[in-house]
PDB file of C-alpha atoms in Angstrom:
ATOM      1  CA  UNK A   1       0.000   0.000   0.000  1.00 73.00           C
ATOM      2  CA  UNK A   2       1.086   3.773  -0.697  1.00 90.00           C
ATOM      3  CA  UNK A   3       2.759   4.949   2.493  1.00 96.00           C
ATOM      4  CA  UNK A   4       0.445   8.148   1.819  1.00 97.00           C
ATOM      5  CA  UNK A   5      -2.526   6.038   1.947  1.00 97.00           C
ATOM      6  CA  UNK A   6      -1.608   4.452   5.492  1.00 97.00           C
ATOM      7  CA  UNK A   7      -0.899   7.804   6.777  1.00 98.00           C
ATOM      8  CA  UNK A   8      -4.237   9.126   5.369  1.00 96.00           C
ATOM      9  CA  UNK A   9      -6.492   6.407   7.100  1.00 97.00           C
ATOM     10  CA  UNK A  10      -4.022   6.391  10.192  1.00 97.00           C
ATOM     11  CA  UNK A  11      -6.160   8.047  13.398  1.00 98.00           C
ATOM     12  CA  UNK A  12      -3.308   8.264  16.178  1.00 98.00           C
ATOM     13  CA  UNK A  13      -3.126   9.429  19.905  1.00 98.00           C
ATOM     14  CA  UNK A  14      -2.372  13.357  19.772  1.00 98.00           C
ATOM     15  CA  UNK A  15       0.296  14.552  22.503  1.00 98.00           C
ATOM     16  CA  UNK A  16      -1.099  18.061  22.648  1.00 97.00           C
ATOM     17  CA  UNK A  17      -4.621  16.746  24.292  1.00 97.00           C
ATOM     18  CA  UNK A  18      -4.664  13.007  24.291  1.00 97.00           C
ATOM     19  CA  UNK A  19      -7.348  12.892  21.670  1.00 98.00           C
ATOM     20  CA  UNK A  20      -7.216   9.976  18.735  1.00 98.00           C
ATOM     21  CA  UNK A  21      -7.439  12.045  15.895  1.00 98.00           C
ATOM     22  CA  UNK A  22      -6.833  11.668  11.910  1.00 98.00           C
ATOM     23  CA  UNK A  23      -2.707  11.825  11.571  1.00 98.00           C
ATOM     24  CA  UNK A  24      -2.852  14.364   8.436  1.00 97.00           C
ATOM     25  CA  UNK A  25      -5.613  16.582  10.274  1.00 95.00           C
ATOM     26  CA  UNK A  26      -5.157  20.042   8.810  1.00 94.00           C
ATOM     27  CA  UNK A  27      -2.004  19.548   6.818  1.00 94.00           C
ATOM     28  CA  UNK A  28      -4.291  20.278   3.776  1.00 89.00           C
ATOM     29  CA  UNK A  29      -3.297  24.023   3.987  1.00 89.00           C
ATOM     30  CA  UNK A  30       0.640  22.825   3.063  1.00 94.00           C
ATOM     31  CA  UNK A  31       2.435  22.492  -0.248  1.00 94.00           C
ATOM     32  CA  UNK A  32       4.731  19.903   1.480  1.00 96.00           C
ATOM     33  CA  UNK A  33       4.114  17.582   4.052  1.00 97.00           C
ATOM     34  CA  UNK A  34       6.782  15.560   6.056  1.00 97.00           C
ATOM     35  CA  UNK A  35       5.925  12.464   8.171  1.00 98.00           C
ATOM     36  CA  UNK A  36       8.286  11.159  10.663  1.00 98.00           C
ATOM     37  CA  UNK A  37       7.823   7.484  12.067  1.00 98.00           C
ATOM     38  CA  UNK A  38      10.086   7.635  14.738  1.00 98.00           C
ATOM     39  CA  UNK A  39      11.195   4.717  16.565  1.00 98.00           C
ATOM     40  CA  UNK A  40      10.766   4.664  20.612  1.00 97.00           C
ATOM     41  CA  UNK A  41      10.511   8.339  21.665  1.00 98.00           C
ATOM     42  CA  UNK A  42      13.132   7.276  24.192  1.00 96.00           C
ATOM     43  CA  UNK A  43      15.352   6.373  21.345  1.00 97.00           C
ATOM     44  CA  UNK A  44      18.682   8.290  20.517  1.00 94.00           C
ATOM     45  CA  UNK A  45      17.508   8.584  17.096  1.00 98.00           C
ATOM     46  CA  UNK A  46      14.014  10.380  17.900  1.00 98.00           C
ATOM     47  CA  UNK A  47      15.567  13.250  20.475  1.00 98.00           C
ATOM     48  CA  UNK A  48      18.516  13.544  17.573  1.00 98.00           C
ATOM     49  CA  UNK A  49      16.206  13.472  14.931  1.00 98.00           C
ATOM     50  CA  UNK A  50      14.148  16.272  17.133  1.00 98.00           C
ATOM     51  CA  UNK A  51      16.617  18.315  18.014  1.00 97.00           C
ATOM     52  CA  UNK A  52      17.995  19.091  13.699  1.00 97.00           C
ATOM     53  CA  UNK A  53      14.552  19.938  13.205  1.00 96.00           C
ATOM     54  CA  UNK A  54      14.397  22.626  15.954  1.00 95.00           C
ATOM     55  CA  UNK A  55      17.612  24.072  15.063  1.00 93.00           C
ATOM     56  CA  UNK A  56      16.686  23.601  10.968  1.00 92.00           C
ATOM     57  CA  UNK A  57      12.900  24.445  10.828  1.00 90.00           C
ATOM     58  CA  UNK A  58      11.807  27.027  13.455  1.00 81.00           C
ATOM     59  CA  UNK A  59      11.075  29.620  11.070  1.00 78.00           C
ATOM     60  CA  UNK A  60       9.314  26.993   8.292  1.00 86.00           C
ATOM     61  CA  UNK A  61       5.365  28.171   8.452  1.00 85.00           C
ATOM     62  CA  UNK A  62       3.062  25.677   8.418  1.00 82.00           C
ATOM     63  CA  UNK A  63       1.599  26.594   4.991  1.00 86.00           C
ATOM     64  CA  UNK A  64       5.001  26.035   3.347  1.00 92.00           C
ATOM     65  CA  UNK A  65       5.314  22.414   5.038  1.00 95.00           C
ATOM     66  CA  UNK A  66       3.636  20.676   7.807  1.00 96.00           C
ATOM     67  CA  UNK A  67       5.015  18.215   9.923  1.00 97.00           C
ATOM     68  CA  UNK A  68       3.782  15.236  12.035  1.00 98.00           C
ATOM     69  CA  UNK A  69       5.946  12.686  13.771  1.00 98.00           C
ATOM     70  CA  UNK A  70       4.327   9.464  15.737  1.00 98.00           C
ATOM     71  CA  UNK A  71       6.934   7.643  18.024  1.00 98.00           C
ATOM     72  CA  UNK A  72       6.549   4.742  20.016  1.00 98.00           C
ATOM     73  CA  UNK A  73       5.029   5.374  23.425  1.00 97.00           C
ATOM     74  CA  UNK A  74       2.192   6.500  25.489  1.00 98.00           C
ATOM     75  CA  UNK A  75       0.990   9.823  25.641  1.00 98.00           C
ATOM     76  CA  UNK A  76       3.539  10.383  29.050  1.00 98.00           C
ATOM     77  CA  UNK A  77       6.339   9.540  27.142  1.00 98.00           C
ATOM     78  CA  UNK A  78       4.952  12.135  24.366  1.00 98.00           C
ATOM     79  CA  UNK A  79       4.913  14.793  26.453  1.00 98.00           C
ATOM     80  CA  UNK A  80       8.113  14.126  28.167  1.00 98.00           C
ATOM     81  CA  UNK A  81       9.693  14.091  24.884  1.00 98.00           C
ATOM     82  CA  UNK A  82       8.341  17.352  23.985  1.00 98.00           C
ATOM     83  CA  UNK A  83       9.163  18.923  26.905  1.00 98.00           C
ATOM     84  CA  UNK A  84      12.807  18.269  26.795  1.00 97.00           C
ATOM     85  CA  UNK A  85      13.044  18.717  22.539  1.00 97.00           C
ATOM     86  CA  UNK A  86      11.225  21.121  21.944  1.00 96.00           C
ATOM     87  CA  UNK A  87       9.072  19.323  19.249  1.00 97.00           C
ATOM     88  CA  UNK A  88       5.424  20.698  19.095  1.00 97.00           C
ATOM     89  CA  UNK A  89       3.084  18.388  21.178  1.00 98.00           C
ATOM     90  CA  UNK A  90      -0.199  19.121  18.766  1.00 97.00           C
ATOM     91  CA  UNK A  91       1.752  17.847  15.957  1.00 97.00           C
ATOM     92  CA  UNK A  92       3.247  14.528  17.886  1.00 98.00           C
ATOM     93  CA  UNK A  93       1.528  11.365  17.968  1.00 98.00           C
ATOM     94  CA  UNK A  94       1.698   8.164  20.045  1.00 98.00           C
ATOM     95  CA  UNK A  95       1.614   4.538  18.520  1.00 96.00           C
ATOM     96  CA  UNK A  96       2.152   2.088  21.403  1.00 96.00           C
ATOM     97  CA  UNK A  97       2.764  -1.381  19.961  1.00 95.00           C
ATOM     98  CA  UNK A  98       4.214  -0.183  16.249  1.00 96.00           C
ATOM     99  CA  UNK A  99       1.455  -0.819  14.459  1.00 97.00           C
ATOM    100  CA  UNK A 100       2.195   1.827  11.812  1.00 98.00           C
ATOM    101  CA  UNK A 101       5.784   0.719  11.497  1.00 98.00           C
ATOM    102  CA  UNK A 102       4.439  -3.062  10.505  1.00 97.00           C
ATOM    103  CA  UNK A 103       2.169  -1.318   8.154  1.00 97.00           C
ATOM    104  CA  UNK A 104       4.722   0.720   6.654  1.00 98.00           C
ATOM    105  CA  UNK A 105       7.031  -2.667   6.574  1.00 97.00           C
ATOM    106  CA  UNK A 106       9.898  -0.600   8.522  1.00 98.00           C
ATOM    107  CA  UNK A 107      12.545  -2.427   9.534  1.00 98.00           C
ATOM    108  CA  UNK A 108      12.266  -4.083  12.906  1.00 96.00           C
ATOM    109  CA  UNK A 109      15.526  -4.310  13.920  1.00 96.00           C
ATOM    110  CA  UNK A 110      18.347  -7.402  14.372  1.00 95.00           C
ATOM    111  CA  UNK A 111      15.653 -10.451  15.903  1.00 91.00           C
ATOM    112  CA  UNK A 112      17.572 -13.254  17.075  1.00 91.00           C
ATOM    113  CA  UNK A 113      15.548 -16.200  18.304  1.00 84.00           C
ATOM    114  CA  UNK A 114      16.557 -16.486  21.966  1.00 83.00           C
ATOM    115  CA  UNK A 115      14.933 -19.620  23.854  1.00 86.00           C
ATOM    116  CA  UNK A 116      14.021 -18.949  27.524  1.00 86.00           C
ATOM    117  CA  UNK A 117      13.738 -15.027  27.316  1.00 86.00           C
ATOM    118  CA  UNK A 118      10.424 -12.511  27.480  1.00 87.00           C
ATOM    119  CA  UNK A 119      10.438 -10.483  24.623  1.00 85.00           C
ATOM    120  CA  UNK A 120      11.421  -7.535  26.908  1.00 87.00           C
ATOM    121  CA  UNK A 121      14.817  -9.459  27.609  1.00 89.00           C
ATOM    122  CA  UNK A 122      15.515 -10.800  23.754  1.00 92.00           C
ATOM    123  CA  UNK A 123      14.868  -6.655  23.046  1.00 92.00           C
ATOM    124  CA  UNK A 124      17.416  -5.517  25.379  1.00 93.00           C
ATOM    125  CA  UNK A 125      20.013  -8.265  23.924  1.00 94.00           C
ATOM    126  CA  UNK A 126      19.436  -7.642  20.469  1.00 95.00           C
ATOM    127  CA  UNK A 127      20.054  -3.747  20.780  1.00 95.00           C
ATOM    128  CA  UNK A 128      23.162  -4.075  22.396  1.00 95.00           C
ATOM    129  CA  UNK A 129      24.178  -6.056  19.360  1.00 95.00           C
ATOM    130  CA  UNK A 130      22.941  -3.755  17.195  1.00 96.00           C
ATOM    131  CA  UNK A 131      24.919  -1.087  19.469  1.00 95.00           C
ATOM    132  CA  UNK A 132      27.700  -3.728  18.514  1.00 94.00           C
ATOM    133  CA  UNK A 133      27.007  -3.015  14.912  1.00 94.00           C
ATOM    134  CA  UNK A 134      24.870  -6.631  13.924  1.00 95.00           C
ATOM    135  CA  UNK A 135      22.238  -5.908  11.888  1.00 96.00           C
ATOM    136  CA  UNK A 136      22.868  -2.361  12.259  1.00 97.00           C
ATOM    137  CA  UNK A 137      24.974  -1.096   9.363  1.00 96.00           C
ATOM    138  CA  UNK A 138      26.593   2.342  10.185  1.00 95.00           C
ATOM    139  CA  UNK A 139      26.462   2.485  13.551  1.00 97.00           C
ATOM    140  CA  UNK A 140      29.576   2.225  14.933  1.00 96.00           C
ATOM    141  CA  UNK A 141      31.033   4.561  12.233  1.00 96.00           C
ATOM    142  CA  UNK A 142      28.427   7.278  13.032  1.00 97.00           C
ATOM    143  CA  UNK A 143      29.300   6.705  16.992  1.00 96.00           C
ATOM    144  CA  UNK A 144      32.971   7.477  16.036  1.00 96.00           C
ATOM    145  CA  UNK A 145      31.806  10.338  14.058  1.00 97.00           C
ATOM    146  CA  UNK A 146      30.544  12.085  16.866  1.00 96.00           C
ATOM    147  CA  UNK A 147      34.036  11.799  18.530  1.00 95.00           C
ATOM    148  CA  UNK A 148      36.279  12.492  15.542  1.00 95.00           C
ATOM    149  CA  UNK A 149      34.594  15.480  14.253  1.00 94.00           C
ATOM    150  CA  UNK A 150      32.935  16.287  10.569  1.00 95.00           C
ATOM    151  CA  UNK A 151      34.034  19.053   8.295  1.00 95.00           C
ATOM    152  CA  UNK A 152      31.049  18.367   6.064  1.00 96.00           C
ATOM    153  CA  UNK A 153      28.970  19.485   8.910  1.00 97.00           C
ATOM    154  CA  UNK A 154      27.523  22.474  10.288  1.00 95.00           C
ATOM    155  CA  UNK A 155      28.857  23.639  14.030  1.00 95.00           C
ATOM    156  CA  UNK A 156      26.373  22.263  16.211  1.00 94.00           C
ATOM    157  CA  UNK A 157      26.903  23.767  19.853  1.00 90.00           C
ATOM    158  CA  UNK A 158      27.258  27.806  19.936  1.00 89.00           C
ATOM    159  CA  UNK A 159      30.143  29.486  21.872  1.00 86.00           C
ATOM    160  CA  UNK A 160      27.951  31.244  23.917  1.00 85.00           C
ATOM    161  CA  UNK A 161      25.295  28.396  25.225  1.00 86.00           C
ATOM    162  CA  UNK A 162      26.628  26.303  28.310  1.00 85.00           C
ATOM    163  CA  UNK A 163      26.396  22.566  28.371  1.00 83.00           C
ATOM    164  CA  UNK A 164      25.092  20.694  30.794  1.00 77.00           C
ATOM    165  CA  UNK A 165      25.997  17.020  30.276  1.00 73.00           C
ATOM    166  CA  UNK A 166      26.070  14.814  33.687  1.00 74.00           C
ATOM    167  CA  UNK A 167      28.245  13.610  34.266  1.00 79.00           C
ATOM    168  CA  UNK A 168      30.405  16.083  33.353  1.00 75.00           C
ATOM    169  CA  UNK A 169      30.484  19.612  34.979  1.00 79.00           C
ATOM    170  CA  UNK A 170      28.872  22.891  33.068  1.00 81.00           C
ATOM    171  CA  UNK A 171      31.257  24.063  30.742  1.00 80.00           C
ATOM    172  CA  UNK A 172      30.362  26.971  27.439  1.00 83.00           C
ATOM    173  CA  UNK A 173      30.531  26.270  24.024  1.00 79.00           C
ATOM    174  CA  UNK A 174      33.719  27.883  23.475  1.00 86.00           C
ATOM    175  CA  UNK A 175      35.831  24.710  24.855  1.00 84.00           C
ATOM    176  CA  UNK A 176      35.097  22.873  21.721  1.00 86.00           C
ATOM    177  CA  UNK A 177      37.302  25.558  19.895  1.00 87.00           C
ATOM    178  CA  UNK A 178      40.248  24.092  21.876  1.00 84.00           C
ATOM    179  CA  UNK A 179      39.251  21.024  19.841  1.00 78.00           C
ATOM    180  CA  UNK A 180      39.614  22.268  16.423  1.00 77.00           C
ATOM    181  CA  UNK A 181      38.428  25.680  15.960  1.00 85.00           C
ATOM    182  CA  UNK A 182      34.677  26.915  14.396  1.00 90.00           C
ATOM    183  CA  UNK A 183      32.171  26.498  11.643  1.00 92.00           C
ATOM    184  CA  UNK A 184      31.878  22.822  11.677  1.00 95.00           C
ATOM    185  CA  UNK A 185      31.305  19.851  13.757  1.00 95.00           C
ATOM    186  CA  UNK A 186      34.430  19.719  15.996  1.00 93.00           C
ATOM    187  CA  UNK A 187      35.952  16.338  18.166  1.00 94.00           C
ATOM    188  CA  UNK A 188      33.625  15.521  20.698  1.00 93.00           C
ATOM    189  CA  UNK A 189      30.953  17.887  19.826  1.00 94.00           C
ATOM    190  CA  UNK A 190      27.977  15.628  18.570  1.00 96.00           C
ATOM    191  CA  UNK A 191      28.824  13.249  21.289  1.00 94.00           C
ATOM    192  CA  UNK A 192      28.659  15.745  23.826  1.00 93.00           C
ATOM    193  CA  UNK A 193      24.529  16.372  22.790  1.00 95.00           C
ATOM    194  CA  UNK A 194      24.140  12.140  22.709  1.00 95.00           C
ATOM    195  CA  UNK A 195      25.540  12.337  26.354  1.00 94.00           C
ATOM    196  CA  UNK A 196      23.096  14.693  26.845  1.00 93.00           C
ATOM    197  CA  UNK A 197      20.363  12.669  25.634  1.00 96.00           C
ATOM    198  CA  UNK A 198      21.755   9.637  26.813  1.00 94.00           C
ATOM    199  CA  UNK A 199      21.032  10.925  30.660  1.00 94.00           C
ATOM    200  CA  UNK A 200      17.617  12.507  29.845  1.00 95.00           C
ATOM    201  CA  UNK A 201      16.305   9.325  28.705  1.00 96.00           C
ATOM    202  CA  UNK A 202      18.173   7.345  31.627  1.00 94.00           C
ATOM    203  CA  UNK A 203      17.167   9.388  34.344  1.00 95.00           C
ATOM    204  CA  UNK A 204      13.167   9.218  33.011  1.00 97.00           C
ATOM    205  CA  UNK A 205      13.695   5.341  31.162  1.00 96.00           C
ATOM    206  CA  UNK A 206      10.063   4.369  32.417  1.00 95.00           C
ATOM    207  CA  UNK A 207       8.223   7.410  31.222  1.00 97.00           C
ATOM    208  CA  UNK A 208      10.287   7.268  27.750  1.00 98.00           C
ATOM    209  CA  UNK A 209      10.204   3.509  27.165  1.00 96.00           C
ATOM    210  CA  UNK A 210       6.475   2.136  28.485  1.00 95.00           C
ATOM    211  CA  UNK A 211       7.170  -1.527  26.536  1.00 94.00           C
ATOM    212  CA  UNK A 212      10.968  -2.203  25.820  1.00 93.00           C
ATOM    213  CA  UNK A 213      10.003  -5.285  23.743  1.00 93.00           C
ATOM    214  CA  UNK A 214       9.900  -2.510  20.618  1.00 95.00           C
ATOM    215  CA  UNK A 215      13.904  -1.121  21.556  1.00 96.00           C
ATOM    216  CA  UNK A 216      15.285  -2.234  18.229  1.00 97.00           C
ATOM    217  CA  UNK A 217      12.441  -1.144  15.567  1.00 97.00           C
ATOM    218  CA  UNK A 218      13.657   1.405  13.276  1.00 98.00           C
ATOM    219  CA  UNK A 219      11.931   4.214  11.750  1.00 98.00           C
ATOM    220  CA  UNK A 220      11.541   6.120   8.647  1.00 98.00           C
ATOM    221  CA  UNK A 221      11.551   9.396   6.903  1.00 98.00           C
ATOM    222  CA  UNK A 222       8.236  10.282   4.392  1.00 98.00           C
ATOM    223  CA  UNK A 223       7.858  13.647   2.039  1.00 97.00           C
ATOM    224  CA  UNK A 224       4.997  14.419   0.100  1.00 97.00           C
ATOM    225  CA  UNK A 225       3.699  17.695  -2.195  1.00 95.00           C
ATOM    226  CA  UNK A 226       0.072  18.687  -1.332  1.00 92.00           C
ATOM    227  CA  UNK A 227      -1.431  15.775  -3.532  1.00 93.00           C
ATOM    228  CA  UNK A 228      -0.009  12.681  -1.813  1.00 95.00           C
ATOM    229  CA  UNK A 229       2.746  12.110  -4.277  1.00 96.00           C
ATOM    230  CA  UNK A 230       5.713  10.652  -2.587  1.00 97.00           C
ATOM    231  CA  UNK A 231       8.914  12.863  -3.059  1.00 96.00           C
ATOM    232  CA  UNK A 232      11.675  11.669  -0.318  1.00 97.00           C
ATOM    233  CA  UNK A 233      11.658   8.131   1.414  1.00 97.00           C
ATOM    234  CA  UNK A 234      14.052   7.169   4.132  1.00 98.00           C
ATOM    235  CA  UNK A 235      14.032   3.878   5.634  1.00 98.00           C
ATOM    236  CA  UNK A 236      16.194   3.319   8.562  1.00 98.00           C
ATOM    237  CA  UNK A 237      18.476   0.400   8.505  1.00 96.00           C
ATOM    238  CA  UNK A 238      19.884   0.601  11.902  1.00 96.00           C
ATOM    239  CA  UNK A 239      20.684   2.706  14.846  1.00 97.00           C
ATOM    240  CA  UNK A 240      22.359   6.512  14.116  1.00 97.00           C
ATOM    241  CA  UNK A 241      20.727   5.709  10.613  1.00 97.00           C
ATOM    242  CA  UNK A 242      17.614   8.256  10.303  1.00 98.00           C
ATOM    243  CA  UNK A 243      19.586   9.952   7.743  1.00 97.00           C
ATOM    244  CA  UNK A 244      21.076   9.143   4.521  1.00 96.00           C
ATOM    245  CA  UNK A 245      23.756  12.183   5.026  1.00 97.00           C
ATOM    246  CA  UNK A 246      24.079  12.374   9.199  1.00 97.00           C
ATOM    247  CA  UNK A 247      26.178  14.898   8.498  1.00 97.00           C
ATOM    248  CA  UNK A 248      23.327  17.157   7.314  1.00 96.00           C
ATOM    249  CA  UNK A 249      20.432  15.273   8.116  1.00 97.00           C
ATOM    250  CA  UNK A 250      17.511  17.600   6.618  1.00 96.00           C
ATOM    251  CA  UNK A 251      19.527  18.319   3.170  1.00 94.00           C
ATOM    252  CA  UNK A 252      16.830  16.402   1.003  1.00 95.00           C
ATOM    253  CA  UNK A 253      14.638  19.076   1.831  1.00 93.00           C
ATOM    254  CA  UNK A 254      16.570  21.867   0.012  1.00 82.00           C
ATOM    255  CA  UNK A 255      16.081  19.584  -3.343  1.00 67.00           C
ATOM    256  CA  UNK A 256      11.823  19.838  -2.986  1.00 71.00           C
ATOM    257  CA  UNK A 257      11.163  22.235  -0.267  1.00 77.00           C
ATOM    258  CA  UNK A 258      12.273  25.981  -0.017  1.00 70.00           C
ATOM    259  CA  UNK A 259      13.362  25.972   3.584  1.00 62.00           C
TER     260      UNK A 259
END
């Protein structure tokens, strides 16, 4: 089926108010519209994913392009998650058992067949090997990324704003000059914002992640002009993979959408 038609018939938990309500409510009014199917709103992926397209789109309006994202979760974990990104609650929705995703055919993530464990405990064990890079292409290059630095990407942490990464102490912006100087991603720098995340989710796992036995489904990335026709897919194949360039992960928007 048309990923446009699932999304069209799709009537999904709204953040904002809790209500079950059509997913493409009211994104008639925009000449683009991008879905995001995120994976566990407790995932690194979603609060990365989040946080480009705070920094990228605050100044889009809606009538140019209209965005909805549905992560897995319950509405607690939606409004944590908006809370701490940023990410507009009325246009977040909730899916608790990936539904969507097995609709959309998204890719559930490395599945071994482990006798004598809950799904909850083959989850956990099959993430960490796909933190291991099995069934996870990409993933431990991107993780090195994010210590090594990337030229071909923007500076991400401004010299001014001060970071606040337990468990390391408060420190400005300006200390990743001593790294390699300005204008791009410097050493450390990306990692530094994962930490970040990495702590937030930690320090709130049970509001974040309701049902761990979804930790290793993946998500996916969906574009469409006003009529439904599919412009930009993205289909994530493992973890640190909601991209096809990390290093500027909203660039296929510049080819359809003025932004």
């Amino acid at each position: 089926m048309n990923p446009y038609t699932i999304f069209n018939q799709s009537e999904l938990q709204r953040v904002s108010d809790g209500m079950t309500r059509p997913l493409l409510e009211n994104c008639e009014i925009a000449s683009h519209i991008l879905i995001l199917v995120w994976a566990q709103l407790g995932d690194f992926d979603s609060l990365e994913y989040a946080w480009w397209l705070q920094r990228e789109l605050k100044k889009v309006p809606p009538e140019k392009l209209a965005i909805r994202a549905v992560g897995i979760g319950d509405r607690a974990s939606g409004i944590k998650f908006s809370e701490y990104t940023g990410f507009p609650a009325q246009n977040l929705f909730v899916e608790p058992n990936a539904q969507l995703h097995q609709q959309l055919k998204l890719y559930s993530g490395l599945n071994l067949p482990i006798p004598g464990l809950s799904p909850s405990q083959k989850a956990w064990l099959n993430l960490l090997l796909m933190c291991a890079g099995f069934g996870s292409p990409g993933t431990l290059k991107e993780v090195f990324r994010g210590y090594t630095g990337d030229r071909q990407a923007p500076q991400l942490i401004e010299d001014e704003e001060i970071i606040q990464a337990t468990p390391l102490p408060a420190f400005k912006g300006s200390f990743f000059q001593l790294a390699g100087g300005t204008g791009f991603q410097r050493p450390f720098e990306l990692a530094t914002l994962r930490l970040r995340n990495m702590v937030e989710v930690l320090s709130n796992w049970r509001t974040y992640v309701p049902n761990s036995a979804y930790l290793t489904q993946r998500g996916g990335t969906f574009l469409f002009d006003s009529k439904g026709q599919l412009l930009y897919e993205h289909r994530d194949r493992g973890i640190l993979g909601f991209a096809a360039n990390m290093s500027q992960p909203l660039s296929f928007l510049s080819l359809t959408v003025d932004c």
